[in-house]
Amino acid sequence: MYFANGLFFILVIFIALVVLLYFFRKQYTAVINPANLLWQQAMNEWNASPWIQKLQQNLLFWLQIAALTLLMLALAKPIWFSEGIKGEQIIWIVDTSATMSAIKADKPLIEQSKQQMKQMTERLTGQEVTVINAGAKPKILLSRETDTAVIQREIAGLTVTYEHENIEKAVKLAESLVHNKDTVIHLFSDSVKKADLKSDLSNIPYEIHNAAGIQDNVAILSFGVAAKEKRISGLAVLENQGKKSKTFPFVITSEDSVVFQQEVTIPAGQQVVINIPDLPEHRFYQASIKAGDHYAADNELTAVYSDLNPTIDALGDVNPFFIKGLETLGIKTVQLDAKNSLGSTESGIILAEGLQFSELPKMPVIYINKSKNQDELIELKEPIMSKDSPLTEYVDIGKTYIKYASNPIKGNWENIVTSGEHPLIQTGTINGQPVILMNFSLENTDWPLHPGFPIFLFNSYQWLSKQTGFLGYFQPGEEKWIQLDSKKSVLEIYNSAGKSLSSLQLNTENFKAPYKPGIYQAVADEQVYYFSALLDDREKKPETAPSFKLNHLTANDTELALKPNGSIWFWLTLIVLVLLMVEWEVYRKWL
């Protein structure tokens, strides 16, 4: 401990002066006064306040000395050594991956890391603090902040994002922000090892705080469903990563109903494969286990049932060029009898020509709008133009010759290919299903002779497959551009319980999957799409590692820092004020 303003100790002269004044004050001699009246008054005062009478002879002296001494100390500003934080610039890299949700001592690991950061914040002495989230794409949450209230607020807002951590990129980002030689980088995680730190700055000390907590874990490594021989079967792979054998129930649910349940026993360090031979048809299935481990993020896994490679059923008088083009691409195509098959087709994609549009089943359709009356055909004389669309990607249709076209079907369609004002290829929806309209037949064009024709067929097949209600699988928080056949540009995201999570503008924003793994719904124009956020496979094999330090010159974890207490002068001055009030009361009684 020392004093910042030691010059004020010169005020000790005033204390000495007070002592001298007491030495040279006027002395009184006791005189015996036999008057009964004065004696009675003195006794009454003595009985009323005996403690003041006993102390007032010297109390004023000690009160004045104490007040002057404390006032002098307050002006001198005492400072003492206390535990501080190394570095003038401090960078915190925080791991928010799924494994940080594991429970240890009834608290998630990330809460323990947050507690460490809060304790460090309380020991700050004006240093700059930068906070980096070490997600799949590391992000700066706070930059060179000195306000402890702002830092505490940012720490409180940290949550698990279920992404897989990218320590290497986070370290490179942190090192790019170093602008002071006296910088310390702290990394809060659960399993970072020295081999994971590829540091380019050997003079920057690192302190790795690993909140190791996962000692036993049982995980669902994989789970999927598929249609086989008109039945839906499933397969799941489970692993016991602990040191003891585990017995627990394996349950598959769909829309709050249990569709499969089995008791499973897995020896320590072993895997088991569970075959589910027959499942009722549902949009999605959720597998879960209740193994009583401390890491729950890998205890659930969702599978969405969707035929990603549907068969194309050709109905009507379909031009053979369509069939040959699709078969060349390896797409299974089946020619059906239109009269007998309209009601029996329930899945796949329909390729129809020569049928009434209103008779088509409620399925994704490529419809060739062919006029039966030759007099209704329209001769095309203007150049063929196409707009940017997934259907026309890598397709140079401008060089195609089309002699005649049919009158378009009435409806709210988007024009993809046109000749002047006449639409040739259109897209839209009917009965909630995607539709591609071709307002010309292959008999009136040389398009099958162009290399763009099979490319168009492939693009159409892919587009219709993706529009059948399943958007795909996403990593937690993954962003990508998606295109839906929606009249409106607003897409609403809901969880499996029907709670609205967010909305986005499809024409200006990327689609961003929720962070928490599970099944979700995306709704646009009353059309419901399903998608699933899946846990990264690397998060299903948690590891532990001890804390360590890197590039440190000493073995001490902390150093003694000079930390002035900004409130001590206030309390000392307040005590002086109280002493002055007591002194006045004593003096008043003395008068």
Coordinates of C-alpha atoms in Angstrom, one line a residue:
M1 CA 0.0 0.0 0.0
Y2 CA 1.2 3.5 -0.7
F3 CA -0.3 7.1 -1.1
A4 CA -0.8 8.8 -4.4
N5 CA -0.6 12.3 -2.9
G6 CA 2.0 11.9 -0.2
L7 CA 2.5 15.7 -0.1
F8 CA -0.6 16.1 2.0
F9 CA 1.2 14.4 4.9
I10 CA 2.6 17.9 5.5
L11 CA -0.8 18.5 7.2
V12 CA 0.6 16.6 10.2
I13 CA 1.8 20.1 11.3
F14 CA -1.8 21.0 12.0
I15 CA -2.2 18.0 14.2
A16 CA 0.9 18.9 16.1
L17 CA -0.5 22.5 16.4
V18 CA -3.7 21.2 18.0
V19 CA -1.7 19.2 20.5
L20 CA 0.3 22.3 21.4
L21 CA -2.8 24.3 21.8
Y22 CA -4.0 21.8 24.4
F23 CA -0.7 22.2 26.2
F24 CA -1.0 25.9 26.4
R25 CA -4.7 26.2 27.1
K26 CA -5.8 28.1 30.2
Q27 CA -5.7 26.0 33.4
Y28 CA -8.4 26.0 36.0
T29 CA -8.2 25.1 39.7
A30 CA -10.9 23.3 41.6
V31 CA -12.7 25.5 44.2
I32 CA -14.9 24.1 46.9
N33 CA -18.3 25.7 46.8
P34 CA -20.5 24.7 49.7
A35 CA -23.7 26.1 48.1
N36 CA -26.3 23.4 48.2
L37 CA -28.1 24.9 45.2
L38 CA -25.0 24.6 42.9
W39 CA -24.2 21.2 44.2
Q40 CA -27.6 19.9 43.5
Q41 CA -27.5 21.2 39.9
A42 CA -24.1 19.5 39.3
M43 CA -25.3 16.2 40.7
N44 CA -28.5 16.3 38.5
E45 CA -26.3 16.9 35.3
W46 CA -23.9 14.1 36.4
N47 CA -26.8 11.6 36.8
A48 CA -28.4 12.7 33.5
S49 CA -25.2 12.1 31.3
P50 CA -22.5 10.4 33.3
W51 CA -20.5 9.1 30.3
I52 CA -20.2 12.6 28.8
Q53 CA -19.1 14.0 32.2
K54 CA -16.4 11.3 32.4
L55 CA -15.1 11.7 28.9
Q56 CA -15.5 15.4 28.0
Q57 CA -12.3 16.3 29.8
N58 CA -10.3 14.6 27.0
L59 CA -12.9 13.6 24.4
L60 CA -12.7 16.8 22.4
F61 CA -9.0 16.4 22.1
W62 CA -9.2 12.9 20.7
L63 CA -12.1 13.7 18.4
Q64 CA -10.2 16.6 16.8
I65 CA -7.0 14.5 16.4
A66 CA -9.0 11.7 14.7
A67 CA -10.8 14.1 12.4
L68 CA -7.6 15.8 11.3
T69 CA -5.8 12.5 10.8
L70 CA -8.6 10.9 8.7
L71 CA -8.9 14.1 6.6
M72 CA -5.2 14.0 5.9
L73 CA -5.4 10.4 4.8
A74 CA -8.3 11.1 2.5
L75 CA -6.4 13.9 0.8
A76 CA -3.3 11.6 0.5
K77 CA -5.4 9.1 -1.6
P78 CA -4.3 5.6 -0.3
I79 CA -3.6 3.0 -3.0
W80 CA -2.9 -0.7 -2.3
F81 CA -1.7 -3.7 -4.3
S82 CA -4.5 -6.0 -5.5
E83 CA -4.9 -8.9 -7.9
G84 CA -5.2 -7.5 -11.4
I85 CA -5.3 -8.6 -15.1
K86 CA -2.2 -8.8 -17.2
G87 CA -2.0 -6.7 -20.4
E88 CA -3.1 -3.3 -21.5
Q89 CA -5.1 -4.9 -24.3
I90 CA -7.1 -8.0 -23.5
I91 CA -8.8 -10.2 -26.2
W92 CA -11.3 -12.9 -25.2
I93 CA -12.1 -15.7 -27.6
V94 CA -15.3 -17.5 -26.6
D95 CA -16.3 -21.0 -27.8
T96 CA -20.1 -21.1 -28.1
S97 CA -20.3 -24.6 -29.8
A98 CA -22.8 -27.3 -28.8
T99 CA -20.4 -29.0 -26.4
M100 CA -20.4 -25.8 -24.2
S101 CA -24.1 -26.7 -23.4
A102 CA -22.9 -29.8 -21.4
I103 CA -23.8 -29.7 -17.7
K104 CA -21.2 -29.6 -14.9
A105 CA -22.1 -28.9 -11.3
D106 CA -25.7 -28.1 -12.4
K107 CA -24.5 -25.4 -14.8
P108 CA -23.7 -25.4 -18.5
L109 CA -20.0 -25.1 -19.3
I110 CA -20.6 -21.7 -21.0
E111 CA -22.0 -20.3 -17.8
Q112 CA -18.8 -21.3 -16.0
S113 CA -16.8 -19.5 -18.7
K114 CA -19.0 -16.5 -18.4
Q115 CA -18.5 -16.5 -14.6
Q116 CA -14.7 -16.4 -15.2
M117 CA -15.1 -13.5 -17.6
K118 CA -17.2 -11.6 -15.1
Q119 CA -14.7 -12.1 -12.3
M120 CA -11.9 -10.8 -14.6
T121 CA -14.0 -7.8 -15.6
E122 CA -14.2 -6.8 -11.9
R123 CA -10.4 -6.8 -11.8
L124 CA -10.0 -4.6 -14.8
T125 CA -8.1 -1.3 -14.4
G126 CA -9.1 0.5 -17.5
Q127 CA -7.7 -2.0 -20.1
E128 CA -9.3 -2.4 -23.5
V129 CA -11.3 -5.6 -23.9
T130 CA -12.2 -7.2 -27.3
V131 CA -14.6 -10.2 -27.4
I132 CA -14.7 -12.7 -30.3
N133 CA -17.3 -15.4 -30.9
A134 CA -15.4 -18.5 -32.2
G135 CA -18.2 -19.8 -34.3
A136 CA -18.0 -21.3 -37.8
K137 CA -17.4 -17.7 -39.0
P138 CA -15.7 -15.9 -36.1
K139 CA -17.4 -12.6 -35.2
I140 CA -16.3 -9.6 -33.2
L141 CA -18.8 -8.9 -30.5
L142 CA -17.0 -6.1 -28.7
S143 CA -14.0 -4.1 -29.8
R144 CA -11.5 -2.3 -27.5
E145 CA -14.2 -1.6 -24.9
T146 CA -13.2 0.0 -21.5
D147 CA -16.6 0.5 -19.9
T148 CA -17.0 -2.5 -17.5
A149 CA -20.8 -2.1 -17.6
V150 CA -20.9 -2.6 -21.4
I151 CA -18.5 -5.6 -21.0
Q152 CA -20.7 -7.2 -18.3
R153 CA -23.7 -6.7 -20.5
E154 CA -22.0 -8.4 -23.5
I155 CA -20.9 -11.3 -21.3
A156 CA -24.5 -11.8 -20.0
G157 CA -25.7 -12.0 -23.6
L158 CA -23.5 -14.9 -24.6
T159 CA -25.4 -18.1 -25.5
V160 CA -24.7 -21.5 -27.1
T161 CA -25.0 -21.3 -30.9
Y162 CA -24.5 -25.0 -31.5
E163 CA -22.1 -24.3 -34.3
H164 CA -18.8 -26.1 -34.5
E165 CA -16.0 -23.8 -33.2
N166 CA -13.4 -22.5 -35.6
I167 CA -10.5 -21.9 -33.2
E168 CA -7.9 -21.5 -36.0
K169 CA -9.8 -18.6 -37.7
A170 CA -10.7 -17.0 -34.4
V171 CA -7.0 -17.0 -33.3
K172 CA -6.0 -15.4 -36.7
L173 CA -8.7 -12.8 -36.2
A174 CA -7.6 -12.0 -32.7
E175 CA -4.0 -11.7 -33.8
S176 CA -5.0 -9.3 -36.5
L177 CA -6.5 -7.0 -33.8
V178 CA -3.3 -6.8 -31.7
H179 CA -2.1 -3.3 -31.7
N180 CA -0.2 -3.2 -28.3
K181 CA 2.8 -5.2 -27.3
D182 CA 1.3 -5.7 -23.9
T183 CA -1.6 -7.8 -25.1
V184 CA -2.9 -11.1 -23.6
I185 CA -5.4 -13.4 -25.5
H186 CA -7.7 -15.5 -23.3
L187 CA -9.5 -18.5 -24.9
F188 CA -12.6 -19.9 -23.2
S189 CA -13.5 -23.4 -24.4
D190 CA -13.8 -27.0 -23.2
S191 CA -11.2 -29.0 -25.2
V192 CA -8.6 -26.7 -26.9
K193 CA -5.2 -28.3 -27.1
K194 CA -1.8 -26.7 -27.9
A195 CA -1.9 -28.4 -31.3
D196 CA -5.1 -26.4 -32.1
L197 CA -3.4 -23.1 -31.6
K198 CA -1.5 -22.1 -34.8
S199 CA -0.3 -18.8 -33.6
D200 CA 1.7 -16.5 -35.9
L201 CA 2.8 -14.2 -33.0
S202 CA 5.2 -15.9 -30.6
N203 CA 5.4 -12.9 -28.3
I204 CA 1.7 -12.8 -27.5
P205 CA 0.8 -14.7 -24.3
Y206 CA -2.2 -17.0 -24.4
E207 CA -4.3 -18.2 -21.5
I208 CA -6.6 -21.1 -22.3
H209 CA -9.4 -21.7 -19.9
N210 CA -10.9 -25.2 -20.6
A211 CA -14.1 -25.9 -18.7
A212 CA -13.7 -29.7 -19.0
G213 CA -17.0 -31.3 -18.0
I214 CA -18.1 -34.2 -20.3
Q215 CA -17.0 -37.4 -18.6
D216 CA -19.6 -39.7 -20.1
N217 CA -21.7 -39.3 -23.3
V218 CA -24.1 -41.3 -25.4
A219 CA -24.8 -40.0 -28.8
I220 CA -27.1 -40.6 -31.8
L221 CA -24.4 -40.5 -34.5
S222 CA -26.8 -40.9 -37.5
F223 CA -30.5 -41.5 -38.2
G224 CA -32.3 -41.6 -41.5
V225 CA -35.5 -42.9 -43.2
A226 CA -36.2 -44.1 -46.7
A227 CA -38.9 -45.7 -48.7
K228 CA -38.3 -49.3 -49.8
E229 CA -40.9 -51.7 -51.3
K230 CA -43.8 -49.4 -50.5
R231 CA -42.7 -49.2 -46.8
I232 CA -40.7 -46.7 -44.9
S233 CA -37.8 -48.1 -42.9
G234 CA -35.3 -46.4 -40.7
L235 CA -31.7 -46.9 -39.5
A236 CA -30.0 -45.4 -36.4
V237 CA -26.4 -45.6 -35.1
L238 CA -25.8 -45.0 -31.4
E239 CA -22.5 -44.8 -29.5
N240 CA -21.6 -45.1 -25.8
Q241 CA -18.6 -42.9 -25.4
G242 CA -18.5 -43.4 -21.6
K243 CA -16.6 -45.9 -19.4
K244 CA -19.7 -47.8 -18.2
S245 CA -22.4 -49.8 -19.9
K246 CA -25.6 -47.9 -20.5
T247 CA -29.3 -49.1 -20.8
F248 CA -31.9 -46.6 -22.0
P249 CA -35.0 -46.2 -24.2
F250 CA -34.6 -45.3 -27.9
V251 CA -37.8 -43.6 -29.1
I252 CA -38.9 -42.3 -32.5
T253 CA -41.8 -39.7 -32.5
S254 CA -43.6 -37.8 -35.1
E255 CA -46.0 -35.0 -34.5
D256 CA -46.2 -35.8 -30.8
S257 CA -47.0 -39.4 -31.3
V258 CA -44.6 -42.3 -30.6
V259 CA -44.1 -44.5 -33.7
F260 CA -41.3 -46.7 -32.4
Q261 CA -39.7 -47.6 -29.1
Q262 CA -37.0 -50.0 -28.0
E263 CA -34.8 -50.6 -24.9
V264 CA -31.1 -50.4 -25.9
T265 CA -28.0 -51.6 -24.0
I266 CA -24.6 -50.4 -25.2
P267 CA -21.3 -51.5 -23.6
A268 CA -18.7 -48.9 -22.8
G269 CA -17.0 -47.5 -25.9
Q270 CA -19.2 -49.4 -28.3
Q271 CA -21.6 -48.6 -31.1
V272 CA -24.9 -50.3 -32.0
V273 CA -27.0 -50.2 -35.2
I274 CA -30.8 -50.2 -34.8
N275 CA -33.0 -51.2 -37.7
I276 CA -36.5 -49.9 -37.8
P277 CA -38.2 -52.1 -40.5
D278 CA -41.6 -50.4 -40.7
L279 CA -42.7 -46.9 -39.9
P280 CA -46.0 -45.1 -40.6
E281 CA -45.7 -42.4 -43.2
H282 CA -45.1 -38.9 -41.8
R283 CA -43.4 -35.8 -42.9
F284 CA -40.6 -36.1 -40.4
Y285 CA -39.3 -38.4 -37.6
Q286 CA -37.4 -37.4 -34.4
A287 CA -35.2 -40.0 -32.7
S288 CA -34.3 -39.4 -29.1
I289 CA -32.6 -41.2 -26.2
K290 CA -32.7 -40.7 -22.5
A291 CA -29.4 -42.0 -21.3
G292 CA -29.0 -39.6 -18.3
D293 CA -25.7 -38.2 -19.6
H294 CA -24.5 -34.6 -19.1
Y295 CA -24.6 -33.7 -22.7
A296 CA -28.1 -33.5 -24.3
A297 CA -27.4 -31.8 -27.6
D298 CA -26.5 -35.1 -29.4
N299 CA -29.4 -37.1 -27.8
E300 CA -31.9 -36.0 -30.5
L301 CA -31.8 -36.3 -34.3
T302 CA -34.4 -35.5 -36.9
A303 CA -34.9 -37.2 -40.3
V304 CA -37.2 -35.7 -42.9
Y305 CA -39.0 -38.1 -45.3
S306 CA -38.7 -36.8 -48.8
D307 CA -38.0 -38.4 -52.1
L308 CA -35.0 -36.4 -53.4
N309 CA -34.9 -38.5 -56.6
P310 CA -38.6 -38.8 -57.6
T311 CA -39.7 -40.8 -60.6
I312 CA -41.3 -38.9 -63.5
D313 CA -44.6 -40.3 -64.7
A314 CA -45.4 -39.4 -68.3
L315 CA -49.2 -38.9 -68.9
G316 CA -50.8 -38.5 -72.3
D317 CA -49.2 -38.1 -75.7
V318 CA -45.8 -37.1 -74.5
N319 CA -43.2 -36.4 -77.2
P320 CA -40.5 -39.1 -77.3
F321 CA -37.8 -36.5 -77.1
F322 CA -38.8 -35.7 -73.5
I323 CA -38.6 -39.4 -72.5
K324 CA -35.2 -39.9 -74.2
G325 CA -33.8 -36.7 -72.8
L326 CA -34.8 -37.6 -69.3
E327 CA -33.5 -41.2 -69.6
T328 CA -30.2 -39.8 -70.9
L329 CA -29.8 -37.9 -67.7
G330 CA -30.4 -41.0 -65.7
I331 CA -33.8 -39.9 -64.5
K332 CA -36.3 -42.8 -64.2
T333 CA -39.3 -42.1 -66.4
V334 CA -42.4 -44.2 -66.7
Q335 CA -45.0 -43.9 -69.4
L336 CA -48.5 -44.3 -68.0
D337 CA -51.9 -44.7 -69.5
A338 CA -53.6 -41.4 -68.9
K339 CA -57.1 -42.7 -68.5
N340 CA -56.3 -45.4 -66.0
S341 CA -53.5 -43.7 -64.1
L342 CA -54.8 -40.2 -63.2
G343 CA -56.1 -41.3 -59.8
S344 CA -53.4 -43.9 -58.9
T345 CA -50.3 -41.6 -59.0
E346 CA -49.5 -40.3 -55.6
S347 CA -45.8 -39.4 -55.6
G348 CA -43.2 -38.2 -58.0
I349 CA -43.3 -35.6 -60.8
I350 CA -45.9 -35.5 -63.6
L351 CA -44.9 -34.9 -67.2
A352 CA -48.2 -34.3 -69.1
E353 CA -49.1 -33.4 -72.7
G354 CA -52.5 -33.5 -74.4
L355 CA -54.5 -33.6 -71.2
Q356 CA -56.9 -31.1 -69.6
F357 CA -55.0 -28.9 -67.2
S358 CA -57.8 -29.2 -64.6
E359 CA -57.6 -33.0 -64.6
L360 CA -54.0 -33.1 -63.4
P361 CA -53.3 -34.7 -60.0
K362 CA -52.1 -32.5 -57.1
M363 CA -48.4 -33.1 -57.8
P364 CA -45.4 -31.2 -59.2
V365 CA -46.0 -30.9 -63.0
I366 CA -44.3 -30.2 -66.3
Y367 CA -47.3 -29.4 -68.5
I368 CA -47.0 -29.1 -72.3
N369 CA -49.8 -26.8 -73.3
K370 CA -50.6 -28.2 -76.7
S371 CA -53.4 -26.8 -78.8
K372 CA -55.6 -29.5 -80.4
N373 CA -56.9 -27.0 -83.0
Q374 CA -54.2 -25.9 -85.4
D375 CA -56.1 -22.7 -86.1
E376 CA -55.5 -21.6 -82.5
L377 CA -51.7 -21.7 -82.9
I378 CA -49.8 -18.4 -82.8
E379 CA -46.9 -17.9 -85.2
L380 CA -43.9 -16.4 -83.5
K381 CA -42.0 -13.6 -85.3
E382 CA -40.1 -11.9 -82.5
P383 CA -36.8 -13.0 -81.0
I384 CA -36.9 -15.4 -78.0
M385 CA -35.8 -13.9 -74.7
S386 CA -35.3 -15.5 -71.3
K387 CA -34.9 -14.1 -67.8
D388 CA -32.5 -15.3 -65.1
S389 CA -34.0 -18.4 -63.5
P390 CA -32.9 -21.7 -62.2
L391 CA -34.7 -23.3 -65.2
T392 CA -32.6 -21.4 -67.8
E393 CA -29.3 -21.6 -66.1
Y394 CA -26.6 -22.6 -68.8
V395 CA -29.4 -22.8 -71.4
D396 CA -29.0 -20.6 -74.5
I397 CA -32.6 -20.7 -75.7
G398 CA -32.2 -17.5 -77.8
K399 CA -30.8 -19.6 -80.7
T400 CA -33.8 -21.9 -80.7
Y401 CA -36.3 -21.8 -83.5
I402 CA -40.0 -22.0 -82.5
K403 CA -42.5 -21.6 -85.2
Y404 CA -45.8 -21.9 -83.4
A405 CA -47.0 -21.4 -79.8
S406 CA -50.3 -22.0 -77.9
N407 CA -52.4 -19.5 -76.1
P408 CA -51.3 -19.3 -72.4
I409 CA -53.4 -20.7 -69.7
K410 CA -55.0 -18.1 -67.5
G411 CA -53.5 -17.7 -64.1
N412 CA -50.9 -15.9 -62.0
W413 CA -47.7 -17.2 -63.7
E414 CA -44.2 -15.9 -63.9
N415 CA -42.9 -15.6 -67.4
I416 CA -39.4 -17.3 -67.8
V417 CA -39.1 -17.4 -71.7
T418 CA -41.0 -15.1 -74.0
S419 CA -41.3 -14.1 -77.7
G420 CA -42.3 -10.5 -77.6
E421 CA -45.4 -10.3 -75.4
H422 CA -46.2 -14.0 -75.8
P423 CA -45.1 -16.3 -72.9
L424 CA -43.4 -19.6 -73.9
I425 CA -42.3 -21.0 -70.6
Q426 CA -43.9 -20.1 -67.3
T427 CA -43.8 -21.2 -63.7
G428 CA -46.2 -21.0 -60.8
T429 CA -48.2 -23.1 -58.3
I430 CA -51.6 -24.8 -58.4
N431 CA -53.1 -26.5 -55.4
G432 CA -49.9 -25.7 -53.5
Q433 CA -47.8 -27.7 -56.0
P434 CA -45.2 -26.2 -58.4
V435 CA -45.9 -26.2 -62.1
I436 CA -43.8 -25.6 -65.2
L437 CA -45.8 -24.6 -68.3
M438 CA -44.5 -24.9 -71.8
N439 CA -46.8 -23.1 -74.3
F440 CA -45.4 -24.9 -77.3
S441 CA -44.9 -28.5 -78.4
L442 CA -41.7 -30.0 -79.5
E443 CA -43.2 -30.7 -82.9
N444 CA -43.0 -27.0 -83.7
T445 CA -39.4 -26.4 -82.7
D446 CA -35.8 -27.6 -83.2
W447 CA -35.0 -27.3 -79.5
P448 CA -34.3 -31.0 -78.9
L449 CA -31.4 -30.7 -81.4
H450 CA -29.7 -28.0 -79.2
P451 CA -27.5 -28.9 -76.2
G452 CA -29.6 -26.6 -74.0
F453 CA -32.6 -28.9 -74.2
P454 CA -31.3 -31.7 -71.8
I455 CA -29.9 -29.0 -69.5
F456 CA -33.4 -27.5 -69.3
L457 CA -34.9 -30.9 -68.5
F458 CA -32.3 -31.4 -65.7
N459 CA -32.9 -27.9 -64.3
S460 CA -36.6 -28.5 -64.3
Y461 CA -36.3 -31.8 -62.5
Q462 CA -34.1 -30.3 -59.9
W463 CA -36.3 -27.3 -59.4
L464 CA -39.5 -29.4 -59.0
S465 CA -37.7 -31.8 -56.7
K466 CA -36.7 -29.0 -54.3
Q467 CA -40.2 -27.4 -54.4
T468 CA -42.0 -30.4 -53.1
G469 CA -42.0 -29.2 -49.5
F470 CA -38.5 -30.0 -48.2
L471 CA -35.8 -27.3 -48.2
G472 CA -33.0 -29.6 -47.1
Y473 CA -30.6 -30.0 -44.2
F474 CA -28.7 -27.1 -42.7
Q475 CA -26.0 -26.6 -40.2
P476 CA -27.0 -24.4 -37.1
G477 CA -27.0 -20.8 -38.2
E478 CA -26.1 -21.6 -41.8
E479 CA -26.9 -18.9 -44.4
K480 CA -27.7 -19.5 -48.0
W481 CA -29.7 -18.0 -50.8
I482 CA -32.9 -20.0 -51.6
Q483 CA -35.5 -19.4 -54.2
L484 CA -39.1 -20.4 -53.6
D485 CA -42.1 -20.2 -56.0
S486 CA -43.9 -17.6 -53.9
K487 CA -45.9 -14.6 -54.9
K488 CA -44.9 -12.9 -51.7
S489 CA -41.3 -12.3 -50.6
V490 CA -41.9 -12.9 -46.9
L491 CA -40.9 -16.2 -45.4
E492 CA -42.0 -17.0 -41.8
I493 CA -40.0 -19.5 -39.8
Y494 CA -41.7 -21.7 -37.1
N495 CA -40.4 -24.4 -34.8
S496 CA -42.1 -27.8 -34.4
A497 CA -44.3 -26.4 -31.6
G498 CA -45.7 -23.8 -34.0
K499 CA -43.9 -20.8 -32.4
S500 CA -42.9 -18.0 -34.8
L501 CA -39.1 -17.5 -34.7
S502 CA -38.3 -15.0 -37.4
S503 CA -39.3 -13.7 -40.8
L504 CA -37.1 -12.7 -43.8
Q505 CA -37.5 -11.0 -47.1
L506 CA -36.6 -13.6 -49.8
N507 CA -35.7 -11.0 -52.4
T508 CA -33.2 -9.1 -50.2
E509 CA -32.1 -11.5 -47.5
N510 CA -30.3 -14.8 -47.3
F511 CA -32.1 -17.7 -45.6
K512 CA -30.6 -18.3 -42.2
A513 CA -31.3 -21.6 -40.3
P514 CA -32.0 -21.4 -36.6
Y515 CA -29.1 -22.3 -34.3
K516 CA -30.8 -25.0 -32.2
P517 CA -30.9 -28.4 -33.9
G518 CA -34.4 -29.7 -34.8
I519 CA -37.2 -29.7 -37.3
Y520 CA -38.6 -26.4 -38.6
Q521 CA -41.3 -25.1 -40.9
A522 CA -41.0 -22.3 -43.4
V523 CA -44.3 -20.8 -44.6
A524 CA -44.8 -18.6 -47.7
D525 CA -48.1 -18.0 -49.4
E526 CA -49.8 -20.7 -47.2
Q527 CA -47.3 -23.2 -48.7
V528 CA -45.4 -25.1 -45.9
Y529 CA -41.8 -26.2 -46.4
Y530 CA -39.9 -28.3 -44.0
F531 CA -36.2 -28.2 -43.2
S532 CA -33.9 -29.5 -40.5
A533 CA -31.0 -28.0 -38.6
L534 CA -28.5 -30.8 -37.8
L535 CA -25.7 -30.9 -35.2
D536 CA -22.2 -31.0 -36.7
D537 CA -20.8 -34.6 -36.5
R538 CA -17.7 -33.2 -34.8
E539 CA -20.0 -32.0 -31.9
K540 CA -21.1 -35.6 -31.3
K541 CA -17.7 -36.7 -30.1
P542 CA -16.8 -34.3 -27.3
E543 CA -13.4 -34.2 -25.8
T544 CA -11.8 -32.7 -22.6
A545 CA -8.5 -31.0 -22.1
P546 CA -6.7 -29.2 -19.2
S547 CA -6.2 -25.5 -19.1
F548 CA -2.8 -24.2 -20.1
K549 CA -0.7 -21.1 -21.0
L550 CA 1.3 -20.4 -24.1
N551 CA 4.2 -17.9 -24.6
H552 CA 4.2 -16.8 -21.0
L553 CA 7.5 -15.6 -19.5
T554 CA 6.5 -16.5 -15.9
A555 CA 4.4 -19.2 -14.4
N556 CA 2.2 -16.8 -12.4
D557 CA -1.3 -16.7 -13.6
T558 CA -1.9 -13.2 -12.3
E559 CA 0.2 -10.3 -11.3
L560 CA -0.1 -7.6 -8.6
A561 CA -1.5 -4.5 -10.2
L562 CA -1.9 -1.0 -8.7
K563 CA -5.6 -0.4 -8.3
P564 CA -6.6 2.9 -6.7
N565 CA -9.9 2.7 -4.7
G566 CA -11.9 5.6 -5.9
S567 CA -14.4 5.5 -3.0
I568 CA -12.0 5.4 0.0
W569 CA -11.7 9.2 0.2
F570 CA -15.5 9.5 0.3
W571 CA -15.8 7.2 3.3
L572 CA -12.9 8.8 5.1
T573 CA -14.5 12.2 4.6
L574 CA -17.9 10.9 5.8
I575 CA -16.2 9.6 9.0
V576 CA -14.6 13.1 9.5
L577 CA -18.1 14.7 9.1
V578 CA -19.5 12.3 11.8
L579 CA -16.6 13.1 14.1
L580 CA -17.2 16.8 13.7
M581 CA -20.9 16.4 14.6
V582 CA -20.0 14.3 17.7
E583 CA -17.4 16.9 18.7
W584 CA -20.0 19.7 18.4
E585 CA -22.4 17.7 20.6
V586 CA -19.7 17.2 23.3
Y587 CA -18.7 20.8 23.1
R588 CA -22.3 22.0 23.5
K589 CA -22.7 19.8 26.6
W590 CA -19.5 21.3 28.0
L591 CA -20.8 24.8 27.6

